[in-house]
XYZ file of C-alpha atoms in Angstrom:
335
model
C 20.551 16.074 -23.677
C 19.057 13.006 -26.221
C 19.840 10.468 -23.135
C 16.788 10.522 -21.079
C 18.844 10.008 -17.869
C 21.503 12.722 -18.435
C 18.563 15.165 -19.349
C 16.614 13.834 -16.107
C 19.985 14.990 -14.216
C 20.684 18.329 -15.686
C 16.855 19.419 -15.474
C 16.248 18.268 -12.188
C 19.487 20.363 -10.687
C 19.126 23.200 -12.718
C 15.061 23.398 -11.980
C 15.645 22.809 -8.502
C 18.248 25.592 -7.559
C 16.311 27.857 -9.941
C 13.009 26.977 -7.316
C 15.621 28.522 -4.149
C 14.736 31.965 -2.899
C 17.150 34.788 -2.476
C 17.437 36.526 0.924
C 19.536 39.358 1.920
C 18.939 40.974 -1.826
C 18.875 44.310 -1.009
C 19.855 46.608 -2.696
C 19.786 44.393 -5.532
C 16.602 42.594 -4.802
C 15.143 43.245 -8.325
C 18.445 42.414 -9.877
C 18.130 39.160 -8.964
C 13.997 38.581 -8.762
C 13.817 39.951 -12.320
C 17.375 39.225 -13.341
C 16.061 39.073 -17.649
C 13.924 41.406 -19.607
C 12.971 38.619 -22.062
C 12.505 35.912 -19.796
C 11.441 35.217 -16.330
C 13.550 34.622 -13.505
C 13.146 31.033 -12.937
C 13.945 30.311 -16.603
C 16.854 32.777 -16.704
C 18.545 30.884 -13.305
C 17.442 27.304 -14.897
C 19.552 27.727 -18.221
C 22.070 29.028 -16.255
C 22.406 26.548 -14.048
C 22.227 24.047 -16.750
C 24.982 25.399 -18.673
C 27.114 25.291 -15.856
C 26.223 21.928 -15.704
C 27.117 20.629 -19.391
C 29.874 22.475 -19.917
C 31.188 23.999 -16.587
C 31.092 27.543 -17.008
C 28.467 29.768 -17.243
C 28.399 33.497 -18.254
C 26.095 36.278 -16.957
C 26.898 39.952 -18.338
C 25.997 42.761 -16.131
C 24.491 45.488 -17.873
C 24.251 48.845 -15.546
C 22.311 51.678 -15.960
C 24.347 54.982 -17.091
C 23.565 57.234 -14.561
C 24.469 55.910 -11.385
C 26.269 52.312 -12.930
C 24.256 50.258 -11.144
C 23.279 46.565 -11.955
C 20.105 46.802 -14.147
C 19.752 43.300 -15.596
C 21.888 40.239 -16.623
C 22.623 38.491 -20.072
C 23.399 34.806 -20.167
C 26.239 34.401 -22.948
C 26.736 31.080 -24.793
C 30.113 29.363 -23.435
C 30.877 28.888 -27.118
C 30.760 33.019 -27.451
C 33.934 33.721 -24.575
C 37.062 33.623 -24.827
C 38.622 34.361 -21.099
C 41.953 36.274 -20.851
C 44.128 37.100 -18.260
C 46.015 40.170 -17.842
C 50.484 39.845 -17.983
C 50.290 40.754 -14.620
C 48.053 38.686 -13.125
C 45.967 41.071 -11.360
C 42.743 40.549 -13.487
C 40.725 38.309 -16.215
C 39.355 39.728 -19.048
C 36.214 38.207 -20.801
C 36.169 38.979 -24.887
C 32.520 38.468 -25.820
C 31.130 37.953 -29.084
C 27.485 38.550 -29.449
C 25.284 36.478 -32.089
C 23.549 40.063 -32.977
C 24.672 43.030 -34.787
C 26.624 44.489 -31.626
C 30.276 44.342 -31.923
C 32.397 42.321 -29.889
C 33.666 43.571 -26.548
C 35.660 42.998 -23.768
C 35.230 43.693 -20.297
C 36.899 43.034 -17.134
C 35.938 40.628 -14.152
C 33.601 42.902 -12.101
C 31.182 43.022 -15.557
C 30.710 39.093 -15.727
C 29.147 36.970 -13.490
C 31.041 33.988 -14.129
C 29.511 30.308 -12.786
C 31.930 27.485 -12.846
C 32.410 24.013 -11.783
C 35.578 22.723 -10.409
C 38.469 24.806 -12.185
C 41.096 21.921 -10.981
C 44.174 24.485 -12.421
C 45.625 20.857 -14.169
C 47.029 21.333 -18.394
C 49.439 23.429 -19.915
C 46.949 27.043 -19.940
C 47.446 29.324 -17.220
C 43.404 29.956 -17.738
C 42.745 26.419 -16.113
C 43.198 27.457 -13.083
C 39.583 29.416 -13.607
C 37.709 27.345 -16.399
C 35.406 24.762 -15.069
C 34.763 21.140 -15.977
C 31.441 19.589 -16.467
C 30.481 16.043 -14.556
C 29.994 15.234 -17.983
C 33.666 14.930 -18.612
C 33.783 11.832 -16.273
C 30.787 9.891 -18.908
C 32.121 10.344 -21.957
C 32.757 6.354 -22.103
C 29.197 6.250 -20.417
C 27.698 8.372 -23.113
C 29.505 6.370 -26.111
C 28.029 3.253 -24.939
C 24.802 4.602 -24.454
C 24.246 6.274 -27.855
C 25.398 2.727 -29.848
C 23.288 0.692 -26.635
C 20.589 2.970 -27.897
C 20.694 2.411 -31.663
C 20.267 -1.176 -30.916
C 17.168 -0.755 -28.867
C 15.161 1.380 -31.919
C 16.325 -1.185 -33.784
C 14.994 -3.834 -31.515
C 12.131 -1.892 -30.987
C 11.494 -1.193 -34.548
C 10.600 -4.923 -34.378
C 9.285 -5.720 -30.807
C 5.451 -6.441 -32.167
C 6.666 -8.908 -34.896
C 10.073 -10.094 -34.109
C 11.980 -10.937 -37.516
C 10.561 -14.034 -38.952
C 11.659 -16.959 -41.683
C 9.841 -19.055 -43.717
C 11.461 -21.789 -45.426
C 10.360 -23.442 -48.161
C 11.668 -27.413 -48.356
C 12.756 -28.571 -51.493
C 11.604 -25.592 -53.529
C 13.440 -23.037 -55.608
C 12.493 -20.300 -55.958
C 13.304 -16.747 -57.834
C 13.808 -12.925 -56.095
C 10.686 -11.935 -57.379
C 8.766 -14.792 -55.300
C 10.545 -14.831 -52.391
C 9.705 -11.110 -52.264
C 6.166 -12.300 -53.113
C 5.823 -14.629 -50.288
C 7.131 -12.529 -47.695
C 4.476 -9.375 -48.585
C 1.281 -11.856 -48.615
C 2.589 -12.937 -45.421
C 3.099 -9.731 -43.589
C 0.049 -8.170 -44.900
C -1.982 -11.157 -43.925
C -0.364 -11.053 -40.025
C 0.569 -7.740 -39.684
C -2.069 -4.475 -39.217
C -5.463 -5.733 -38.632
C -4.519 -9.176 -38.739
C -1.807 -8.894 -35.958
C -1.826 -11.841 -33.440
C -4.201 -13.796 -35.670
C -3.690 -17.478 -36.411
C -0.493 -18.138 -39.068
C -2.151 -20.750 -41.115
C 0.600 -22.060 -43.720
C 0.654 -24.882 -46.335
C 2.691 -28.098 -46.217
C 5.531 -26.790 -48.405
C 6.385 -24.048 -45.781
C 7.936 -23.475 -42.217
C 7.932 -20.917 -40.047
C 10.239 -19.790 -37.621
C 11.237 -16.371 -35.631
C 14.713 -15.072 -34.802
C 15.233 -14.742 -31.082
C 17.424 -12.145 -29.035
C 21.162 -13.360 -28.221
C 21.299 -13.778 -24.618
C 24.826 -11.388 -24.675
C 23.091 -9.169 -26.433
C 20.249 -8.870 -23.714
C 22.968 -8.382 -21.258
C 24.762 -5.955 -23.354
C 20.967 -3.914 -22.931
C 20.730 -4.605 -19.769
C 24.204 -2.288 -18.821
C 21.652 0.481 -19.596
C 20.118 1.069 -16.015
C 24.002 0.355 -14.815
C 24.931 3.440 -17.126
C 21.898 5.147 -15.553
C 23.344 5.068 -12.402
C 27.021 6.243 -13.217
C 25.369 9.295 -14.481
C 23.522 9.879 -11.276
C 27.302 9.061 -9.736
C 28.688 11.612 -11.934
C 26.006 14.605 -10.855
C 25.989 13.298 -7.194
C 22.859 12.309 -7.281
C 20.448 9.301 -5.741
C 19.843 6.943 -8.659
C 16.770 6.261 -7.826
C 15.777 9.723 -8.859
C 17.108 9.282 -12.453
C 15.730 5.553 -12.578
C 12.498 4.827 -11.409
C 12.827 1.198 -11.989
C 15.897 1.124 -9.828
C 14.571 3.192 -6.889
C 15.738 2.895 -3.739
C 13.366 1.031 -0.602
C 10.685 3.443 0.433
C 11.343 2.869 3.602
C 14.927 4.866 2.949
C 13.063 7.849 1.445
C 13.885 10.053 3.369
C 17.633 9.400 3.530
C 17.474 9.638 0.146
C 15.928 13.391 0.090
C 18.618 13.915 3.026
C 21.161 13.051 0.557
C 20.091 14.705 -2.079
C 19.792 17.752 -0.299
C 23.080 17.724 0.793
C 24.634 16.824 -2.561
C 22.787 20.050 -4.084
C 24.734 22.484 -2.626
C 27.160 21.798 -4.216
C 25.927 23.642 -6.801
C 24.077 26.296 -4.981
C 27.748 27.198 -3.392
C 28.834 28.232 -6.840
C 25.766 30.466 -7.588
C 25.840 32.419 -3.950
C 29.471 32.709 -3.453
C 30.431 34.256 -7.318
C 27.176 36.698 -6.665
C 27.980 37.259 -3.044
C 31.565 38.266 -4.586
C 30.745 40.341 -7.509
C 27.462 42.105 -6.119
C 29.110 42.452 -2.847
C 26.602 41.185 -0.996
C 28.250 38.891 1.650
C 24.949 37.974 3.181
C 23.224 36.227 0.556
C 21.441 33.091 0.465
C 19.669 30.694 -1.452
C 16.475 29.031 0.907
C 16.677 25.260 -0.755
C 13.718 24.428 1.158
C 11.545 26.468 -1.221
C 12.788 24.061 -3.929
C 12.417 20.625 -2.179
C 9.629 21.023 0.392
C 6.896 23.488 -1.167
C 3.709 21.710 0.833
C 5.801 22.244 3.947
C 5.521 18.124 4.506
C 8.804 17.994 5.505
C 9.313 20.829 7.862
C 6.402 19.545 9.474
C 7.812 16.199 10.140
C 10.795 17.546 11.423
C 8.703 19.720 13.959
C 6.574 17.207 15.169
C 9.640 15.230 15.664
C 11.467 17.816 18.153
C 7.338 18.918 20.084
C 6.950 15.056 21.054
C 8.507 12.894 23.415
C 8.613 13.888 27.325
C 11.146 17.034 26.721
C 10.021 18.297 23.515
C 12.636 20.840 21.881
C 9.902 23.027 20.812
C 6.578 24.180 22.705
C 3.751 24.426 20.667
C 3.842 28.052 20.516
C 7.163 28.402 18.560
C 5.660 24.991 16.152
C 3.165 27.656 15.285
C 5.702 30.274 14.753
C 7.578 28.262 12.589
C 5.073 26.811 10.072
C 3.319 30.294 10.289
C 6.591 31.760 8.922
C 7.040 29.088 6.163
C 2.888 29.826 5.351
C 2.290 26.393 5.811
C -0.446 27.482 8.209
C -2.230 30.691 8.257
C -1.871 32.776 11.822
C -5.670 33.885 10.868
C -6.978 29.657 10.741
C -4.822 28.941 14.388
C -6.622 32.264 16.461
């Protein structure tokens, strides 16, 4: 999460699915509105989606009330704080939970956990495979490797953008440790702080001259927007929306919000289909557009695309309807 373009990726998923809306809630429309009683909802679905993200699992506890067993609220448990079992027969997994409190460890079957995961591909030598996720970060760990040492170069570089390294030789003189180290702090506290950019003024028994850049390694630095993109690849992602310098042509915007769209439900499937599963609700939906179009810009677009033209797909009547029902316009402001 140090790599600006990996966190870009993981916060822009997780904040994004955590922006849907649930319909067809009931009875457990509070459950998941007010899933937390520490935090609120939107954070509590965030850092869950994220940890699906980075490590391809992610664990929500249900906690009922006593009398009537019901849902009450959900705990997010660290990935590093399950161990998943399955039973000899097959017919069940069993989650073993150790909590970083003073409650004991516990175990609890299936229909208590809530558990988001990422492509369980069933490949290795454990049986539990076949329901443990994977993270996209699995495909970058090359990526990532070259990234951290690309970016220990750069502070380095950095460290000495305003006065590259310099060198002043002194013909035909020798001198001792002591003066050399002399020399060089009269110099840099002549040129550097205030003085910065001022004229170098320097007698005839010295030269100066300033180390340059190796051309490879500029190239090696510029692989960085390259790696940029392979993590975008990785999340399924536009690049352009982890690197602004590399952003696609506006005039493919909206392809590119198409696209995106599209590639985020991936994700979304995950969420509705284990909750639609364990909370038995088989109707229940996340509404993305609440995440990616919140001024209602692009359902507007879209209607004014199907009321124009000589057989318009919509009358104006149900264009009202519509953007009345999204409260992009107010039923009060059209009468």
């Amino acid at each position: 999460m140090k790599i600006p373009e990996l966190f870009n990726a993981v916060n822009l998923i997780a904040s994004d699915v955590a922006s849907c809306t649930f319909e067809n809630t009931a009875p457990y429309t509070d459950l998941l509105t007010k899933p937390s009683r520490l935090i609120s909802a939107f954070n509590f679905w965030q850092s869950a989606v994220a940890q699906m993200l980075l490590t391809g699992n992610s664990y929500l506890l249900i906690h009922r009330y006593q009398d009537n067993k019901k849902p009450a609220f959900l705990e997010e448990i660290p990935t590093a704080n399950v161990e998943l079992l399955i039973l000899d027969d097959g017919t069940d997994l069993i989650y073993k939970i150790n909590f970083d409190d003073d409650r004991k460890s516990i175990e609890v079957n299936s229909s208590e956990m809530i558990h988001l995961r990422l492509i369980a591909t069933g490949e290795g030598d454990n049986t539990l495979m076949r329901f443990v996720g994977i993270s996209p970060l699995d495909s970058l760990v090359q990526t990532l490797d070259v990234n951290q040492n690309s970016d220990r170069l750069i502070l380095k570089q950095l460290q000495k953008a305003i006065l590259p390294a310099n060198i002043i030789t002194l013909p035909e003189v020798q001198v001792n440790k002591e003066r050399k180290a002399q020399i060089r702090e009269e110099f840099e506290s002549q040129y550097t702080g205030d003085g910065a950019g001022s004229t170098i003024v320097l007698d005839q028994s010295a030269k100066l001259s300033q180390l340059d850049i190796s051309s490879d390694v500029s190239k090696f630095l510029s692989t960085i927007d390259a790696n940029a993109g392979r993590i975008a690849t990785a999340f399924g992602i536009p690049a352009g929306y982890l690197s602004p310098n590399k952003s696609d042509n506006q005039s493919n915007v909206s392809q590119i919000e198409s696209l995106y769209i599209n590639n985020l439900t991936r994700y979304i499937d995950p969420v509705v289909n284990e909750l639609r599963m364990k909370l038995q609700l088989p109707n229940l939906e996340l509404d993305v557009n609440s995440a990616i179009d919140r001024d209602g810009q692009m359902l507007i677009n879209n209607i004014q695309k199907l009321t124009s033209g000589t057989n318009p797909v919509l009358s104006a009547d149900e264009a009202k309807n519509l953007l009345s029902n999204r409260g992009v316009i107010n039923e009060d402001e059209i009468n």
